[in-house]
Every structure is written in C-alpha cells, then in structure tokens.
Short mmCIF file of C-alpha atoms in Angstrom, two decimals:
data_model
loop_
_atom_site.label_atom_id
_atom_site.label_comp_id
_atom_site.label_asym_id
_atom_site.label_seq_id
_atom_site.Cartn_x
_atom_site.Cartn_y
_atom_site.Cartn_z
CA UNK A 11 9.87 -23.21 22.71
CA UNK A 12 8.34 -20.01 24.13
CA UNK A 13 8.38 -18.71 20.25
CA UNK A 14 6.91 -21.24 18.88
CA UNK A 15 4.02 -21.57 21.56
CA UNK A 16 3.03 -17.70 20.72
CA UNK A 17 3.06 -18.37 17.08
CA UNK A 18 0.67 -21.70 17.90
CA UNK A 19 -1.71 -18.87 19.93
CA UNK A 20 -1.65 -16.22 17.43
CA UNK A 21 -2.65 -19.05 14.99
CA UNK A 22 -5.61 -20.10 17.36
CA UNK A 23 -6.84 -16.55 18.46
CA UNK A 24 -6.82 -15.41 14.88
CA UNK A 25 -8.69 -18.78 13.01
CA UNK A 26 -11.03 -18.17 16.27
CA UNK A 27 -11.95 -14.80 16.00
CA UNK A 28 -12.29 -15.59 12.01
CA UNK A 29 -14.70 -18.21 12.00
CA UNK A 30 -17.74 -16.45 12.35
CA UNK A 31 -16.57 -14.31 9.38
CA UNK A 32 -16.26 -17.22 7.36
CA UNK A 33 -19.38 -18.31 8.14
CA UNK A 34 -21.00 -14.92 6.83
CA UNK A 35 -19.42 -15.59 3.89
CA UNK A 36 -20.96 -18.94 3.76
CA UNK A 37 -24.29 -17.85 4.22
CA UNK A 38 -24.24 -15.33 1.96
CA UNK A 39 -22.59 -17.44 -0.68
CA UNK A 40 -24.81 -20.53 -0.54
CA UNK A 41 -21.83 -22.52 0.72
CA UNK A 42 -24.18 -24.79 2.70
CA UNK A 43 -23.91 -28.53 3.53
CA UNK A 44 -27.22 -30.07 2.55
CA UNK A 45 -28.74 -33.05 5.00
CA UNK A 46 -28.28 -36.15 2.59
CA UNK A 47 -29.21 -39.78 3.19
CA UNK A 48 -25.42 -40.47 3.79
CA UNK A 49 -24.71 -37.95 5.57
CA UNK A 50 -24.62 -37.22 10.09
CA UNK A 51 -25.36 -33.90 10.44
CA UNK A 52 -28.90 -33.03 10.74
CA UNK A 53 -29.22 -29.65 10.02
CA UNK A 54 -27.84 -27.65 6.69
CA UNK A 55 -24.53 -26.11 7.86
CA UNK A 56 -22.54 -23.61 6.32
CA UNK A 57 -18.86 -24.26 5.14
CA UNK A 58 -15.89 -22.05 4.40
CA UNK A 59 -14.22 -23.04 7.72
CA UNK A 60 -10.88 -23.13 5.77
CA UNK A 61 -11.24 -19.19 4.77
CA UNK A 62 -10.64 -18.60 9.04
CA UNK A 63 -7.83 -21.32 9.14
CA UNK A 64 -5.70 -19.88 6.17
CA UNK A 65 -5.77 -16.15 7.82
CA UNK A 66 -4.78 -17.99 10.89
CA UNK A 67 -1.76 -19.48 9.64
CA UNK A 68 -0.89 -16.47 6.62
CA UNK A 69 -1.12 -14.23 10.34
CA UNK A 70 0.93 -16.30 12.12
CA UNK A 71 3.82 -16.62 9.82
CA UNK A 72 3.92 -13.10 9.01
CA UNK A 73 4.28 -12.87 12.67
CA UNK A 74 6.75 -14.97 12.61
CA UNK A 75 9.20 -13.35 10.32
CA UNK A 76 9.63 -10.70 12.38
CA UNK A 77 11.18 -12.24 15.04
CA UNK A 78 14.15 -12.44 15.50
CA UNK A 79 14.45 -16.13 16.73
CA UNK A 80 12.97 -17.05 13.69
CA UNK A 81 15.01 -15.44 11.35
CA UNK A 82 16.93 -18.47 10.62
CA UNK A 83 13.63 -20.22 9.13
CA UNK A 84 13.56 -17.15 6.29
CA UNK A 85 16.87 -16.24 5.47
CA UNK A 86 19.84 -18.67 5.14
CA UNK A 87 23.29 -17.65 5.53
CA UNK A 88 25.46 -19.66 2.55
CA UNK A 89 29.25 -18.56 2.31
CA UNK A 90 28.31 -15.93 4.31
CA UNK A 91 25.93 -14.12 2.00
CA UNK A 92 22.56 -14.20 3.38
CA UNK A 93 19.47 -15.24 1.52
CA UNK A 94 15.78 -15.02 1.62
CA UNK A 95 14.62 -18.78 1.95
CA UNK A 96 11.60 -19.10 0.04
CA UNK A 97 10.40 -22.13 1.31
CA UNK A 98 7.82 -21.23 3.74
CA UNK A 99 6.44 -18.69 1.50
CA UNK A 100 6.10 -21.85 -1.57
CA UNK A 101 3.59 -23.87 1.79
CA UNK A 102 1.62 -20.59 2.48
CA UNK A 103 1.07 -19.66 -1.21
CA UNK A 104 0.20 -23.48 -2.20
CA UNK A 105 -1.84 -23.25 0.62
CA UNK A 106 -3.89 -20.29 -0.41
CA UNK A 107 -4.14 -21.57 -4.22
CA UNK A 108 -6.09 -24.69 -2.57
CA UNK A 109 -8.10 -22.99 0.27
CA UNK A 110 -9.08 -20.85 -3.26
CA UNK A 111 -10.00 -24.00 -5.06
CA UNK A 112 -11.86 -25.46 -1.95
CA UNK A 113 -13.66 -22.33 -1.63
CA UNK A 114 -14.95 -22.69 -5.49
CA UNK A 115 -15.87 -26.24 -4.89
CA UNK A 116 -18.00 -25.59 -1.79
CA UNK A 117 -19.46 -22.90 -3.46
CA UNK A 118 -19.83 -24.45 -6.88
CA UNK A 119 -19.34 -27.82 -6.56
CA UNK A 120 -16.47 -28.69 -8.95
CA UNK A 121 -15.79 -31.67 -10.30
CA UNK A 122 -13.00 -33.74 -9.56
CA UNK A 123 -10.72 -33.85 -12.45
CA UNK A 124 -10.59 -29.87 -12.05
CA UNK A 125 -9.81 -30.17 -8.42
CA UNK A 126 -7.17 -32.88 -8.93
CA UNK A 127 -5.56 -30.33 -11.31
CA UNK A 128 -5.83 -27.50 -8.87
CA UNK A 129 -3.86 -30.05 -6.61
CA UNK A 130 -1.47 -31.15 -8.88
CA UNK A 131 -0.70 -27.10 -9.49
CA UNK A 132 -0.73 -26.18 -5.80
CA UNK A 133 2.07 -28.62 -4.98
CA UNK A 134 3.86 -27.95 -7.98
CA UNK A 135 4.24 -24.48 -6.59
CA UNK A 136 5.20 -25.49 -3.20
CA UNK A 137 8.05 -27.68 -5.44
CA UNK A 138 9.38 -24.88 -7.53
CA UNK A 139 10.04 -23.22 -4.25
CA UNK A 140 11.92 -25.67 -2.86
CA UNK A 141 10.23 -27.91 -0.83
CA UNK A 142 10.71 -30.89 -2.75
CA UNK A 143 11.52 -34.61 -1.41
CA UNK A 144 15.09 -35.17 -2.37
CA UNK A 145 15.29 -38.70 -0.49
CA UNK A 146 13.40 -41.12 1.39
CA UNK A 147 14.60 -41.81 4.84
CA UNK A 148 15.07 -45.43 4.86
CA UNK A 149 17.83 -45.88 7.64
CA UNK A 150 20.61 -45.27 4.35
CA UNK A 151 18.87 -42.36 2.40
CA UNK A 152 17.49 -43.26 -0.39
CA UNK A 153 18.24 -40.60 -2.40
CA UNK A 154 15.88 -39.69 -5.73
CA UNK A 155 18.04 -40.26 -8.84
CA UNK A 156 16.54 -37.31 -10.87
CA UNK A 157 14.81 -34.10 -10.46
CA UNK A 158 11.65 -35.12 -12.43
CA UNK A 159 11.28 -38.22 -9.79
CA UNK A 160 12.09 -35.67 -7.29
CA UNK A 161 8.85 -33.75 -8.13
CA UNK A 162 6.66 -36.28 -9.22
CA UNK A 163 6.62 -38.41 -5.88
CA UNK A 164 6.69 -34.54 -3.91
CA UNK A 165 3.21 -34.08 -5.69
CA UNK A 166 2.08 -37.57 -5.31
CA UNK A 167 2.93 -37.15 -1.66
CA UNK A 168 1.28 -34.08 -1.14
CA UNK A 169 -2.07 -35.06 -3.38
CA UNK A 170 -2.68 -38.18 -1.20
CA UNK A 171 -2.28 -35.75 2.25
CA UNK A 172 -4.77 -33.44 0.89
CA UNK A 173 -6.94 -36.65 -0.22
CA UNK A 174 -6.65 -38.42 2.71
CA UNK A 175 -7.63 -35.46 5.28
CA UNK A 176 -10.54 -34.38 3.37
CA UNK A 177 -11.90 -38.35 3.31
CA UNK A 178 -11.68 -38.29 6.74
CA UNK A 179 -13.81 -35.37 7.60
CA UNK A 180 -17.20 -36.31 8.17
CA UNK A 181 -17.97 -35.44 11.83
CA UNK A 182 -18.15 -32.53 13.85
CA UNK A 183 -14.67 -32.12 14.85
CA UNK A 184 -12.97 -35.03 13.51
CA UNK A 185 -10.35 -34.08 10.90
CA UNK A 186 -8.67 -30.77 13.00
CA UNK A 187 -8.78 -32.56 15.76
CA UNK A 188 -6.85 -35.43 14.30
CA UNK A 189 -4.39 -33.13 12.58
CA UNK A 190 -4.18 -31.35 15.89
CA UNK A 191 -3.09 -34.19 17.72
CA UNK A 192 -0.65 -36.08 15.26
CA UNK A 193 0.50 -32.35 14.07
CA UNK A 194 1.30 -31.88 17.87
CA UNK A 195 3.59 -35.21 18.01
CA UNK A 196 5.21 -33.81 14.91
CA UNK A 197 5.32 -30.39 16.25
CA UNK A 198 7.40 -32.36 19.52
CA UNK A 199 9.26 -34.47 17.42
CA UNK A 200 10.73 -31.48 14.69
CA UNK A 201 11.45 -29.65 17.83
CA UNK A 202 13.98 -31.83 19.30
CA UNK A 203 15.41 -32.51 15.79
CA UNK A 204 16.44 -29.13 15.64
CA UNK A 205 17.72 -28.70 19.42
CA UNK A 206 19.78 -32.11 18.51
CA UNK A 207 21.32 -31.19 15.02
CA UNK A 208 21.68 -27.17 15.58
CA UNK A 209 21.90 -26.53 19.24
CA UNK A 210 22.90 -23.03 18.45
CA UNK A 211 20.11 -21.82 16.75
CA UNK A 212 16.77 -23.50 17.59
CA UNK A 213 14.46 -21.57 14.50
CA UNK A 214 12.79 -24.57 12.19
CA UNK A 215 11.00 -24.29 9.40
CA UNK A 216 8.96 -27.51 9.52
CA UNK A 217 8.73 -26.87 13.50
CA UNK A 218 7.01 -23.25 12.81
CA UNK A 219 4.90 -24.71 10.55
CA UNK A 220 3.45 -27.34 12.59
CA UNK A 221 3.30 -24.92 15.46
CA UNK A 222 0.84 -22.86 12.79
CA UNK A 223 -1.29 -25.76 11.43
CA UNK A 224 -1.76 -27.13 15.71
CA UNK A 225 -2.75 -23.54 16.33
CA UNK A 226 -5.23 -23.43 13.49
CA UNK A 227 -7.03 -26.46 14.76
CA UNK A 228 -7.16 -26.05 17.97
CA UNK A 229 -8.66 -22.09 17.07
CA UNK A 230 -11.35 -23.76 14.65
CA UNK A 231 -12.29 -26.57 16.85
CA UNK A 232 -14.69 -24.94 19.30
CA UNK A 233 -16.87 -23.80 16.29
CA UNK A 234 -16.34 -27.25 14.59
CA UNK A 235 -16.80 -29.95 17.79
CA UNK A 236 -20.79 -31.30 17.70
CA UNK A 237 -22.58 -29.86 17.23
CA UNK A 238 -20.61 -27.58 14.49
CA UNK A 239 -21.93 -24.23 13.64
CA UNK A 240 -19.20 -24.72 10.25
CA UNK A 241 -17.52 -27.05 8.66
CA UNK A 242 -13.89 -26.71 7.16
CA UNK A 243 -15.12 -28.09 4.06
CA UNK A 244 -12.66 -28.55 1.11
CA UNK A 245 -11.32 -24.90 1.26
CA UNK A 246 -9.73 -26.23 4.98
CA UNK A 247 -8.89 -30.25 4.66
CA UNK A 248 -6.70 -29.35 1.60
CA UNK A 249 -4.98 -26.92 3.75
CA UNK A 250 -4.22 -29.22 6.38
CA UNK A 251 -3.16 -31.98 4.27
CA UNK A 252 -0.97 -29.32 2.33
CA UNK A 253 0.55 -27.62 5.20
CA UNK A 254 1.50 -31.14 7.03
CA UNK A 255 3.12 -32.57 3.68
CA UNK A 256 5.03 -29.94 3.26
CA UNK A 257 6.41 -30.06 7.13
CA UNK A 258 7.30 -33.81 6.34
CA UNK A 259 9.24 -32.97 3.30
CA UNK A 260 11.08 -30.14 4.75
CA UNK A 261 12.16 -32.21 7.67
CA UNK A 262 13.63 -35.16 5.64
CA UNK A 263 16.44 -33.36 5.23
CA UNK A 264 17.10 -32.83 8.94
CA UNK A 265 17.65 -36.39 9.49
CA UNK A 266 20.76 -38.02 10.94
CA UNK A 267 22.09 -39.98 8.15
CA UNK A 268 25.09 -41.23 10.25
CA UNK A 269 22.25 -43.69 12.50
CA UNK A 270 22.19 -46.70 9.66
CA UNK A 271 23.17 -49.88 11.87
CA UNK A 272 21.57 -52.31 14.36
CA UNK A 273 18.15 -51.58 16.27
CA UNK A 274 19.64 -48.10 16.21
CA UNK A 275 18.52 -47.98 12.70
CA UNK A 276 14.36 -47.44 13.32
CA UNK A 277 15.07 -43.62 14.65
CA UNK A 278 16.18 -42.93 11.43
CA UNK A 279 12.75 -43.66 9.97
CA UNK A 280 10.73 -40.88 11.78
CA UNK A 281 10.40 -38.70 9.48
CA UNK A 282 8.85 -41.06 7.05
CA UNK A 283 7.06 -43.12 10.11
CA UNK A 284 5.48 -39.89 11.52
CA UNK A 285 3.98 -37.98 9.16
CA UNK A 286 2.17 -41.72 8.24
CA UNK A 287 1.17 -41.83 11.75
CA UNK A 288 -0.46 -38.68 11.63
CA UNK A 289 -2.62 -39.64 9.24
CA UNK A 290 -2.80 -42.99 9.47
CA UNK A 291 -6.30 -43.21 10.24
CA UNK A 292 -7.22 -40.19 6.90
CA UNK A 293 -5.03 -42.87 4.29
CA UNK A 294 -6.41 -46.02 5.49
CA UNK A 295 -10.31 -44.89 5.09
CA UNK A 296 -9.07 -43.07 2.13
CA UNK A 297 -7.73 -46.80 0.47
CA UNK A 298 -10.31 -49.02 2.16
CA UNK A 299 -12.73 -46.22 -0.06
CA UNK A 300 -11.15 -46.78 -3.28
CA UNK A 301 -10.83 -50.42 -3.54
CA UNK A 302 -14.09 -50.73 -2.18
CA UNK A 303 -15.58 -48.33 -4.73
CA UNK A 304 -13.52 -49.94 -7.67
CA UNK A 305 -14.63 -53.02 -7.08
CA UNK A 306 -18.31 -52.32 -6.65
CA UNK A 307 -17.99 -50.87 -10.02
CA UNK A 308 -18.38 -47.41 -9.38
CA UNK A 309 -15.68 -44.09 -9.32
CA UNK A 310 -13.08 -44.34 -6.86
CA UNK A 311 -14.76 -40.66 -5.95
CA UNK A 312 -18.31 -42.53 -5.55
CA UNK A 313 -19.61 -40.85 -1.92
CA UNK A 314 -20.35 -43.73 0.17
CA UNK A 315 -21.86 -44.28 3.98
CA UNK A 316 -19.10 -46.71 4.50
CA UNK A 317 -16.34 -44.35 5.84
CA UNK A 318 -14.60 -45.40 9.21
CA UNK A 319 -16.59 -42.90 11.30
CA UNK A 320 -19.85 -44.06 9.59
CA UNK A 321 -18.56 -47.63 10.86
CA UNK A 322 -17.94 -45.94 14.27
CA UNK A 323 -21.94 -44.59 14.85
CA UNK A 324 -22.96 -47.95 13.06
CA UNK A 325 -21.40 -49.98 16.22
CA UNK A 326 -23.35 -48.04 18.60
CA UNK A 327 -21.34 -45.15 19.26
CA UNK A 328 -22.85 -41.59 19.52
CA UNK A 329 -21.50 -38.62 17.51
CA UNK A 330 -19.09 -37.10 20.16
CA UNK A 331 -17.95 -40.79 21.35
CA UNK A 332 -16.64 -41.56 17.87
CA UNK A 333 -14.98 -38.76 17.34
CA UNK A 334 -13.08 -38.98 21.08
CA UNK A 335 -12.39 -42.44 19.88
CA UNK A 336 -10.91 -41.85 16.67
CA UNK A 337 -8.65 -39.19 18.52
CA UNK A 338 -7.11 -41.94 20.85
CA UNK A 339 -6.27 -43.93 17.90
CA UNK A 340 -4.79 -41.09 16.55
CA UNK A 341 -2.90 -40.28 19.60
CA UNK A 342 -1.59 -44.13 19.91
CA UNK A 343 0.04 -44.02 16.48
CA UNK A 344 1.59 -40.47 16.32
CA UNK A 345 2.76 -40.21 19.78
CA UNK A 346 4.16 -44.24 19.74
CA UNK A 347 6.23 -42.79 16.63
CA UNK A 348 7.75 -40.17 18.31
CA UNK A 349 8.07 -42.32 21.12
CA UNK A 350 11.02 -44.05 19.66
CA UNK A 351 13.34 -40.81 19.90
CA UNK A 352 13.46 -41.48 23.24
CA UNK A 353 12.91 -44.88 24.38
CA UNK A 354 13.86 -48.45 23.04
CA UNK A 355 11.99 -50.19 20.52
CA UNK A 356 11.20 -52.83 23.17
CA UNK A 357 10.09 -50.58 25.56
CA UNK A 358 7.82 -48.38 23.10
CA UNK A 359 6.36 -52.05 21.71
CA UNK A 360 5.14 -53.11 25.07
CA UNK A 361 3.70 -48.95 25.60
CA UNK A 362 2.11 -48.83 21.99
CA UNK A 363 0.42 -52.82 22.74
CA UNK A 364 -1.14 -51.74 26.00
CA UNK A 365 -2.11 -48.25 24.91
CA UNK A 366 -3.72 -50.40 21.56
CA UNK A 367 -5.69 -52.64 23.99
CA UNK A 368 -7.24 -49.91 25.66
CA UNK A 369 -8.12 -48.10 22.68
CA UNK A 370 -9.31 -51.63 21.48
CA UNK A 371 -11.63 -51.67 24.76
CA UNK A 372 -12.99 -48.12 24.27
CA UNK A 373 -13.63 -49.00 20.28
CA UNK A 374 -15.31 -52.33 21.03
CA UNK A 375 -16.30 -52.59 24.62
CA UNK A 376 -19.66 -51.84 26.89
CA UNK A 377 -18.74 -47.75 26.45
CA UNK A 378 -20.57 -47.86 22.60
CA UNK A 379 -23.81 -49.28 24.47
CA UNK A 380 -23.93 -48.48 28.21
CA UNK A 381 -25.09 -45.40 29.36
CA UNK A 382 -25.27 -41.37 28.11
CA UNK A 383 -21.70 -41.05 28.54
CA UNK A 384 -20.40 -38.30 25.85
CA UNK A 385 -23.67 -39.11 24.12
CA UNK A 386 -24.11 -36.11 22.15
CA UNK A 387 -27.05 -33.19 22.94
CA UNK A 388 -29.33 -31.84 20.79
CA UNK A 389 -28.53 -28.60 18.71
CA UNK A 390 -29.46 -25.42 20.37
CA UNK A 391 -30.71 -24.77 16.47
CA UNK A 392 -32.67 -27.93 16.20
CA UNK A 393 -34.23 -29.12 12.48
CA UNK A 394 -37.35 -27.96 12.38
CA UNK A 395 -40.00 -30.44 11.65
CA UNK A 396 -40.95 -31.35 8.21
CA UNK A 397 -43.62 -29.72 6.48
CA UNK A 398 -45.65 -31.56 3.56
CA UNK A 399 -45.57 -29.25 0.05
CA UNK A 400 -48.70 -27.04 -0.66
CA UNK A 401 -49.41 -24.43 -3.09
CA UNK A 402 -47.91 -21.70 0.06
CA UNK A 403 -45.25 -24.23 0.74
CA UNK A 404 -43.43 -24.76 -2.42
CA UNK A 405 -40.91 -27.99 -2.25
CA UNK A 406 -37.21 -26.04 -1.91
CA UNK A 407 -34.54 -27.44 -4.28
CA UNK A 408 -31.27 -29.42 -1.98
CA UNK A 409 -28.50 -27.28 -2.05
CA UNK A 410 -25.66 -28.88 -3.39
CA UNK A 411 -22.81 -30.20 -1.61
CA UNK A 412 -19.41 -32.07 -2.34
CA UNK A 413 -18.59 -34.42 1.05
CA UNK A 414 -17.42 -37.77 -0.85
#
C-alpha cells in the first residue's frame, strides 16, 4: 500500500506544482473561458488544467517503473520468459493523444465530429495495446464472441467515460473531485482484488493507475475548488474519463469467475457496478442532456443551462454547497459498491438507504436556504464593473469557449 500511496503523492505534488505553468500557457495562448449567459463563473478564466494533470500522471508512472514492487505491472513473466507489458504505456499514450486534442479545442475550439474522431483514435490506441474488454462481468462472464466486438464496445466504453466527465464539469471543483472520490473507492476496491487473487505479489496495473488519476485530482483541486484560478477544460476531463476506463477494463479480467451462484453472485459484478458508480452522476446528466436536447429539436451537443449542477444553484444552493453535495452523492454510490466486498447485500442495502436519506436531506432540506453556511466568497480577483463602449473604449470581441 505504502507504494502505491507515494505514487498517489508524486502524482499530486507534480499536477500541483504544474498548474500555474499551465495556466501561463493559457494566458498566453488565449485558452480563456469566456463569461456566457449559461455559464457560473463570473470572471474569464484560463484553461489548460489538463496540461498539469497529464505530467502528473506521465511522472508518476515513470516513477513507478522503477520500482521494484511494481515491476510486475510492466513486465509479465509467461513460460518463464519475461515480457514488457505494454498496457500501461497504451492508457498514458491515449491519454496524451486526448489531453493534445483537448488542448486544440480549448485553444481553437474544434468542432465535435473532429473531437469524436480524436476519441475514437485515442481509445483505439489504448486497444491495440491491449487493454481491450474481452468480457462483461455478469456473475458467468460474458465473454465477447469476436475481436471486432471486442474493440468496438472497448471504444464505446471509453468514448462515453470521456463524454460523461467532461458533461459534468461545470463548477469550480466538481469533476476531479468526483473522479477523486469514486477513483478512490476503485483505487480500495482493485487493491484488495489483487491482495485476494495474487497474495504473493501485490503490483496492479489498474490499482497504479487509479492511485495516479486520485493523485492528479487531489494535486489540481486546490487551484480548481471556487473560486478556480483554472479550469481542466477538455485537455483534462478526457483524461480522466480515459484513464478511469481503462482501469475498469484492465480489472475485468481480475475477477473471480468461480463466484456465479446464490446472493454470492452480486460480488462478481464490481467491476462492472463500480466503475458505473463512479460516474454515475457524469452518465446520468450526460443522458438526461441528450434526450432532452433531441427532443427539443436541437444537437445532442446543444450547450444548455439545464445540467445537474445548474439544477443544484437553481434550488437555492450556493456554488461551494453544490459542489460538496454532488460529492456525497458521489461518495454514496462508489463507496456502497465497494461496500459489497465486504459486507452482505442486506447489510450494505440498509447502509446505502440511510446514507441516501441523508444525502436526500442535504440535497433538499433547510441547508440550500438557511444561513451562509459554505456559501461561497467573493473572488480575491473580482469582475470589474462594466464599462459602456466609447470611441477610447472599443467593445472587445468574447473569446471563444467550448463548455457544452
């Protein structure tokens, strides 16, 4: 565990101290977040956020192959000829072709049929490196029945996670801290899969990578949380949604297929429960988007101000409270799935009901109304005041941005 921990600091420390670099680059780039209609923030804010988070976790697995703990996660010993394992270099390379093609969108603003390709190729790579979903954990595995099935639902899969995360982002904070908390369930979960299936060597692939992505977040949060000095912007949600796909895939095939009878049989479903879990919250604003767009008429792309956070600030809460909120929830879902490695479905239904009541309360109750608690405080940089055009004070054009 020790390992793992200094690969989640490393992670942190170096998407920490990289931040403010990023957000150079964003300045100097024009990679701004204009103030729209739709939109929270008040003041333009710089983007890039994701440049930080990929040195982060590039630095951290580097790291990581040099220990000797890990070695298991980069060479495999078949027949007794050893192997480089190319597997967690396919996630860090797919994750630097999209943290590339988020970069070019916040910069340039691309549209989405060329970032759906840029998508489609990223996971491909990840794919031809072997992270592919060979079968579904579905108490008996469901095994794929051909190798072109095999990679289209490992793309589909891993499109939708890089969808769904960057839907969700749309307050200070909201998406790494989400991924921080469900990716540290998953990071718990992985962890004693491998101490159960190979007590004799505890290196993981999808448990180092999780470690990473936690570490990431938790290094880019302090510039993120409101009032954010950056946001992550494509070039980071991508990432996430990448990097915590491609965990899920790889641990499918750590799975116990021999647990297939009785109650006994809803273990067996972590793996595809969990990594739902974790983004639970990113796939259902992502679908209640779509069909909501489609049938208004309009692209299922069509930005909206009808996103669950928007629905959060809309109740009454403030900034900060929504965000806190929308972590509980998160916390409810991910940690009640790993729950059931080591309690009884009865007992984890009566836990995950009276945790869901109280998140219920915080959501609903006298907290959105009552009070400055976690109300948020105003910038140090506020907006400055709005000044009428003149012949000295030409109107400035928006700068772009892409937030759907």
């Amino acid at each position: 565990m020790r390992v793992y921990l200094l690969v989640m600091l490393v992670a942190a420390a170096v998407t920490f101290l990289t931040t403010p670099f990023a957000r150079w680059v964003a300045m100097r780039t024009g990679a701004i977040t204009a103030v729209r209609a739709r939109d929270v923030h008040t003041v333009p804010t710089p983007r890039l956020g994701g440049v930080a988070m990929l040195l982060g976790l590039a630095v951290a697995v580097v790291l990581a192959s040099q220990m000797p703990f890990l070695e298991g996660v980069f060479v495999r010993d078949v027949g007794g000829v050893p192997y480089v394992d190319s597997r967690v270099w396919g996630i860090l390379g797919a994750a630097a072709i999209v943290c590339l093609l988020g970069v070019a969108d916040d910069i340039w603003d691309l549209d989405w049929m060329t970032k759906l390709a840029g998508q489609v190729l990223a996971a491909g790579l990840m794919a031809a490196q072997g992270v592919v979903l060979y079968t579904l954990p579905t108490g008996d595995l469901l095994t794929l029945p051909s190798s072109r099935m095999q990679l289209a639902v490992t793309i589909l899969v891993v499109v939708v996670a890089m969808n769904a995360v960057n839907f969700v982002d749309g307050l200070d904070g909201l998406a790494a801290g989400l991924v921080a908390i469900g990716g540290t369930a998953f990071f718990l979960y992985s962890y004693v899969l491998t101490l159960r299936t190979n007590p004799d060597d505890y290196s993981s692939l999808a448990t180092l990578v999780m470690a990473a992505l936690v570490g990431v977040c938790v290094g880019f949060l302090p510039h993120n949380f409101n009032p954010a000095r950056i946001f992550m912007g494509d070039s980071g949600s991508m990432v996430l949604g990448l990097v915590l796909s491609g965990a899920a895939i790889v641990v499918t095939g750590n799975i116990d297929p021999g647990v297939t009878s009785g109650a006994a049989t809803l273990p067996a479903y972590i793996p595809l429960l969990l990594p739902l879990a974790v983004i639970l919250l990113p796939l259902l604003d992502m679908g209640m988007a779509v069909v909501r767009r489609v049938l208004a008429g309009k692209s299922p792309f069509h930005p909206d101000r009808m996103h669950l956070h928007h629905r959060m600030l809309a109740i009454g809460h403030s900034h900060r409270r929504a965000v806190l909120i929308l972590y509980v929830w998160t916390a409810v879902f991910a940690f009640g799935a790993v729950a059931l490695v080591y309690w009884d479905v009865r007992t984890v239904a009566i836990g995950l009901g009276v945790a869901a009541v109280v998140a219920l309360l915080l959501t609903l109750g006298p907290l959105r109304t009552r009070g400055r608690f976690l109300d948020d405080q105003e910038p140090t940089t506020a907006a400055q005041p709005a000044v009428p055009p003149s012949p000295t004070n030409p109107p400035r054009p928006a700068v772009p941005s892409k937030e759907a």
